Tab-separated table of C-alpha atoms and ligand atoms in Angstrom:
chain	number	residue	atom	x	y	z
A	4	MET	CA	-0.653	-17.342	-9.627
A	5	ARG	CA	-0.650	-13.954	-7.874
A	6	ARG	CA	0.164	-10.794	-10.044
A	7	ARG	CA	3.070	-9.052	-8.667
A	8	VAL	CA	2.709	-5.235	-7.439
A	9	VAL	CA	4.912	-2.310	-7.006
A	10	ALA	CA	3.336	0.745	-5.684
A	11	GLY	CA	4.974	4.297	-5.437
A	12	ASN	CA	4.014	5.925	-2.553
A	13	TRP	CA	5.247	9.808	-3.573
A	14	LYS	CA	4.008	11.379	0.149
A	15	MET	CA	3.992	14.978	0.288
A	16	ASN	CA	6.413	15.848	-2.669
A	17	MET	CA	6.277	17.224	-5.865
A	18	ILE	CA	4.136	20.232	-7.366
A	19	PRO	CA	2.114	19.311	-10.487
A	20	ALA	CA	4.593	20.653	-12.715
A	21	GLU	CA	7.507	18.427	-11.529
A	22	ALA	CA	4.933	15.543	-11.208
A	23	ALA	CA	4.149	15.558	-14.689
A	24	ALA	CA	7.743	15.515	-16.038
A	25	PHE	CA	8.885	12.753	-13.698
A	26	ALA	CA	5.740	10.876	-14.765
A	27	ALA	CA	6.549	11.497	-18.318
A	28	SER	CA	10.034	10.372	-17.695
A	29	LEU	CA	8.968	6.889	-16.244
A	30	CYS	CA	6.305	6.486	-18.937
A	31	ASP	CA	8.320	4.449	-21.654
A	32	GLY	CA	10.031	2.047	-18.933
A	33	LEU	CA	6.502	1.345	-17.343
A	34	LYS	CA	5.119	0.337	-20.646
A	35	GLU	CA	7.533	-2.725	-20.607
A	36	THR	CA	6.729	-4.596	-17.474
A	37	ASP	CA	4.137	-7.531	-16.498
A	38	ALA	CA	3.937	-6.383	-13.104
A	39	GLU	CA	1.184	-4.308	-11.922
A	40	VAL	CA	2.411	-0.966	-11.326
A	41	HIS	CA	0.405	1.836	-9.046
A	42	VAL	CA	1.925	5.338	-9.000
A	43	ILE	CA	0.315	7.347	-5.800
A	44	PRO	CA	1.032	10.926	-5.909
A	45	PRO	CA	-0.390	13.726	-3.853
A	46	PHE	CA	-3.933	14.548	-4.376
A	47	THR	CA	-3.294	17.873	-6.397
A	48	ASP	CA	-1.092	15.926	-8.738
A	49	ILE	CA	-3.168	13.180	-9.346
A	50	ALA	CA	-4.913	14.712	-12.738
A	51	VAL	CA	-1.334	15.499	-14.217
A	52	VAL	CA	0.244	12.498	-13.509
A	53	ALA	CA	-3.030	10.374	-15.038
A	54	ASP	CA	-2.653	12.373	-18.163
A	55	ALA	CA	1.011	11.839	-17.991
A	56	LEU	CA	0.883	8.025	-17.849
A	57	LYS	CA	-1.831	7.668	-20.796
A	58	GLY	CA	-1.083	4.800	-22.945
A	59	THR	CA	0.369	2.876	-20.172
A	60	ASP	CA	-1.461	0.037	-17.851
A	61	VAL	CA	-0.024	1.912	-14.500
A	62	PHE	CA	-2.770	2.582	-12.049
A	63	ILE	CA	-2.983	5.612	-10.326
A	64	GLY	CA	-3.471	5.653	-6.324
A	65	SER	CA	-4.503	8.131	-3.904
A	66	GLN	CA	-2.549	8.076	-0.577
A	67	ASN	CA	-5.503	8.657	1.570
A	68	MET	CA	-9.422	9.073	1.466
A	69	TYR	CA	-12.392	10.037	3.980
A	70	HIS	CA	-14.871	7.478	4.964
A	71	GLU	CA	-18.016	9.688	4.422
A	72	ASP	CA	-19.766	10.276	1.081
A	73	LYS	CA	-19.998	14.207	1.253
A	74	GLY	CA	-20.776	16.979	3.683
A	75	ALA	CA	-18.744	19.328	6.046
A	76	PHE	CA	-15.462	17.311	6.292
A	77	THR	CA	-13.025	20.475	5.760
A	78	GLY	CA	-9.966	19.307	4.138
A	79	GLU	CA	-10.822	15.827	3.065
A	80	ILE	CA	-11.430	13.781	-0.156
A	81	SER	CA	-13.935	11.047	-0.536
A	82	ALA	CA	-13.889	8.146	-2.667
A	83	ASP	CA	-16.475	9.699	-5.393
A	84	MET	CA	-13.902	12.532	-6.077
A	85	LEU	CA	-10.946	9.683	-6.214
A	86	ASN	CA	-13.381	7.994	-8.599
A	87	GLY	CA	-13.995	10.856	-10.904
A	88	LEU	CA	-10.351	11.171	-11.397
A	89	GLY	CA	-9.926	7.887	-12.407
A	90	VAL	CA	-8.197	6.567	-9.481
A	91	HIS	CA	-7.763	2.852	-8.799
A	92	SER	CA	-6.312	2.249	-5.461
A	93	VAL	CA	-6.169	4.205	-2.385
A	94	ILE	CA	-3.608	3.782	0.550
A	95	ILE	CA	-5.151	3.363	4.048
A	96	GLY	CA	-3.958	3.277	7.371
A	97	HIS	CA	-0.211	4.291	6.431
A	98	SER	CA	1.785	4.443	9.540
A	99	GLU	CA	2.416	8.237	9.092
A	100	ARG	CA	-1.785	8.687	8.723
A	101	ARG	CA	-1.892	6.378	12.114
A	102	THR	CA	0.724	8.264	14.298
A	103	ILE	CA	0.954	12.024	12.823
A	104	PHE	CA	-2.589	12.477	12.113
A	105	SER	CA	-3.786	9.794	14.876
A	106	GLU	CA	-6.183	7.679	12.732
A	107	ASP	CA	-7.045	4.705	14.762
A	108	ASP	CA	-8.301	1.273	13.824
A	109	THR	CA	-12.000	1.987	13.830
A	110	MET	CA	-11.513	4.944	11.294
A	111	ILE	CA	-8.975	2.616	9.160
A	112	ASN	CA	-11.911	-0.024	8.835
A	113	ARG	CA	-14.466	2.538	7.946
A	114	LYS	CA	-12.025	3.668	5.243
A	115	VAL	CA	-11.438	0.003	3.992
A	116	VAL	CA	-15.238	-0.496	3.980
A	117	LYS	CA	-15.921	2.559	2.231
A	118	ALA	CA	-13.420	2.404	-0.711
A	119	LEU	CA	-14.416	-1.310	-1.604
A	120	GLU	CA	-18.333	-0.238	-1.331
A	121	LYS	CA	-17.099	2.614	-4.180
A	122	GLY	CA	-15.012	-0.091	-6.105
A	123	LEU	CA	-11.360	1.194	-5.054
A	124	VAL	CA	-8.620	-0.832	-4.053
A	125	PRO	CA	-7.211	-0.462	-0.521
A	126	ILE	CA	-3.687	-0.821	-0.284
A	127	LEU	CA	-4.192	-1.543	3.595
A	128	CYS	CA	-0.602	-0.781	5.709
A	129	CYS	CA	0.086	-2.371	8.735
A	130	GLY	CA	3.252	-2.419	10.698
A	131	GLU	CA	4.735	-2.428	14.082
A	132	SER	CA	6.988	0.122	15.921
A	133	LEU	CA	10.634	-0.986	16.861
A	134	GLU	CA	9.209	-0.827	20.570
A	135	THR	CA	6.592	-3.668	19.941
A	136	ARG	CA	9.476	-5.798	17.940
A	137	GLU	CA	11.595	-5.648	20.832
A	138	ALA	CA	8.692	-6.487	22.890
A	139	GLY	CA	8.046	-10.067	21.223
A	140	ASN	CA	4.702	-8.425	20.263
A	141	VAL	CA	4.624	-8.451	16.369
A	142	SER	CA	2.473	-11.705	15.761
A	143	GLU	CA	-0.180	-10.110	18.353
A	144	TRP	CA	0.203	-6.634	17.112
A	145	ILE	CA	-0.358	-7.407	13.121
A	146	SER	CA	-2.806	-9.913	13.729
A	147	GLY	CA	-4.687	-7.318	15.517
A	148	GLN	CA	-4.320	-4.907	13.018
A	149	ILE	CA	-5.198	-6.919	10.316
A	150	GLU	CA	-8.632	-8.382	12.517
A	151	SER	CA	-9.669	-4.814	12.988
A	152	ALA	CA	-9.075	-3.353	9.299
A	153	PHE	CA	-11.339	-6.454	7.943
A	154	ALA	CA	-14.152	-6.247	9.938
A	155	GLY	CA	-17.317	-6.307	8.147
A	156	VAL	CA	-15.273	-7.019	4.828
A	157	GLY	CA	-16.939	-10.170	2.862
A	158	GLU	CA	-15.220	-12.947	1.384
A	159	ASN	CA	-16.178	-11.509	-1.943
A	160	ASP	CA	-14.524	-8.562	-1.512
A	161	ALA	CA	-11.324	-9.584	0.820
A	162	SER	CA	-9.096	-10.652	-1.777
A	163	LYS	CA	-9.120	-7.377	-3.743
A	164	VAL	CA	-7.512	-5.850	-0.659
A	165	ILE	CA	-3.607	-5.050	-1.140
A	166	ILE	CA	-1.881	-5.531	2.284
A	167	ALA	CA	1.452	-3.650	2.609
A	168	TYR	CA	3.495	-4.820	5.785
A	169	GLU	CA	5.646	-1.842	6.368
A	170	PRO	CA	7.675	-1.914	9.769
A	171	ILE	CA	7.472	1.471	10.786
A	172	TRP	CA	11.363	1.297	11.889
A	173	ALA	CA	12.201	0.534	8.094
A	174	ILE	CA	10.158	3.494	6.790
A	175	GLY	CA	12.621	6.129	5.332
A	176	THR	CA	15.407	5.181	7.570
A	177	GLY	CA	17.483	2.908	5.426
A	178	LYS	CA	17.461	0.066	7.969
A	179	VAL	CA	15.552	-2.375	5.746
A	180	ALA	CA	14.066	-5.735	7.351
A	181	THR	CA	15.768	-8.635	6.581
A	182	THR	CA	14.082	-11.061	3.911
A	183	GLY	CA	13.990	-13.185	7.244
A	184	GLN	CA	11.902	-10.427	9.055
A	185	ALA	CA	10.021	-9.510	6.307
A	186	GLN	CA	8.872	-13.069	4.597
A	187	GLU	CA	8.038	-14.175	8.261
A	188	VAL	CA	5.712	-11.519	8.940
A	189	CYS	CA	4.193	-11.235	5.543
A	190	HIS	CA	3.308	-15.277	6.082
A	191	LEU	CA	2.038	-14.678	9.152
A	192	ILE	CA	-0.437	-11.935	7.783
A	193	ARG	CA	-1.101	-14.866	5.140
A	194	GLU	CA	-2.107	-17.112	7.945
A	195	LYS	CA	-4.383	-14.355	9.551
A	196	ILE	CA	-6.274	-14.081	5.967
A	197	LYS	CA	-6.473	-17.600	5.817
A	198	GLU	CA	-8.057	-17.936	9.651
A	199	LEU	CA	-10.293	-15.135	8.919
A	200	TYR	CA	-11.344	-15.880	5.086
A	201	GLY	CA	-10.196	-19.252	4.169
A	202	GLU	CA	-7.444	-21.091	2.035
A	203	LYS	CA	-8.681	-19.749	-1.431
A	204	VAL	CA	-8.361	-15.690	-0.403
A	205	SER	CA	-5.496	-16.349	1.642
A	206	GLU	CA	-3.359	-17.834	-1.335
A	207	ASP	CA	-5.121	-14.578	-3.913
A	208	ILE	CA	-4.672	-11.706	-1.788
A	209	ARG	CA	-1.220	-10.103	-2.564
A	210	ILE	CA	1.074	-8.849	0.329
A	211	LEU	CA	3.735	-6.431	-0.259
A	212	TYR	CA	6.366	-5.457	1.753
A	213	GLY	CA	7.574	-1.479	2.550
A	214	GLY	CA	10.224	0.152	4.194
A	215	SER	CA	13.906	1.329	2.691
A	216	VAL	CA	12.952	-0.763	-0.339
A	217	LYS	CA	15.889	0.339	-3.139
A	218	ALA	CA	16.836	-1.015	-6.285
A	219	GLU	CA	19.657	-3.153	-4.918
A	220	ASN	CA	17.230	-4.819	-2.261
A	221	SER	CA	14.180	-5.468	-4.065
A	222	SER	CA	14.770	-8.797	-5.864
A	223	GLU	CA	15.953	-10.660	-2.629
A	224	LEU	CA	12.791	-9.579	-0.564
A	225	PHE	CA	10.709	-10.028	-3.827
A	226	ASP	CA	11.832	-13.603	-3.994
A	227	CYS	CA	10.424	-14.408	-0.703
A	228	PRO	CA	7.447	-17.069	-1.221
A	229	ASP	CA	4.871	-14.626	0.925
A	230	ILE	CA	6.013	-11.280	-0.583
A	231	ASP	CA	4.011	-10.053	-3.807
A	232	GLY	CA	5.993	-6.632	-4.487
A	233	GLY	CA	6.840	-3.640	-2.720
A	234	LEU	CA	5.354	-0.096	-1.563
A	235	ILE	CA	8.036	2.048	-2.402
A	236	GLY	CA	8.567	5.546	-1.048
A	237	GLY	CA	11.710	7.537	-1.189
A	238	ALA	CA	13.248	5.357	-4.364
A	239	SER	CA	9.590	5.818	-5.711
A	240	LEU	CA	10.616	9.500	-6.571
A	241	LYS	CA	13.897	8.630	-8.557
A	242	PRO	CA	14.429	6.960	-12.003
A	243	GLU	CA	15.471	3.907	-9.582
A	244	PHE	CA	11.808	3.325	-9.510
A	245	LEU	CA	11.873	1.500	-12.872
A	246	ASP	CA	14.747	-0.743	-11.545
A	247	ILE	CA	12.231	-1.805	-8.898
A	248	VAL	CA	9.360	-2.583	-11.018
A	249	ASN	CA	11.706	-4.460	-13.155
A	250	ALA	CA	13.011	-6.680	-10.404
B	1	13P	P1	10.581	4.433	2.131
B	1	13P	O1	10.821	3.633	0.967
B	1	13P	O2	10.886	5.713	1.955
B	1	13P	O3	11.081	3.705	3.705
B	1	13P	O4	8.846	4.410	2.401
B	1	13P	C1	8.187	3.699	2.714
B	1	13P	C2	6.737	3.910	2.694
B	1	13P	O5	6.260	4.318	3.983
B	1	13P	C3	5.787	3.719	1.771
B	1	13P	O6	4.651	4.077	1.877
């Protein structure tokens, strides 16, 4: 049985005082769930959010990291720095990083490998543009993203990765994928993992859906056989996040 995961990606929102107050408001609700919850604030809020969520089993995540250990990389944050703050997971390859900050498959693969080496859980994002979908190339595109992100990752580490399927056209647009579309791609990802690592890893690995998940559509999405939870953007900044966790 795969444990369900709900992860809230706060993106670039909330100053520390707001973050602490919001996290404190979620605290009681988060104590009651069986799901594995990750709260993923901006770097500058990690310490206050971790403090506010003490006493819960919630994991704190980071939205990014750099793949080098230390040195002249102005503006970057290393895996050791995240570990030093008690961070558990790290989003890698979010489509906003890929498109706005030009992160390519090679860099994303380096980050996945480094995160695993340092004991962090990568939440690896993949997803196609509307153009790719309309051209009928979803399967090939996703398969390529998975294959390159997992290059050099051994069988023992592969199932530690959490994969998030986030179709770019569904992120922040209110245009959620249908359960059929979301299930189809999550299944395809599981098949790809099976091809790379075999049956056991493909059955153990958690695959999330992300893109305009709200309280009202979450149960239906999370009921799909290959969807093990969600990566939530906008709705993770609201009390509604607890309803999604409960779904
Ligand atoms: P929204 O839930 O705001 O569409 O964002 C999804 C996302 O990008 C989570 O990483």
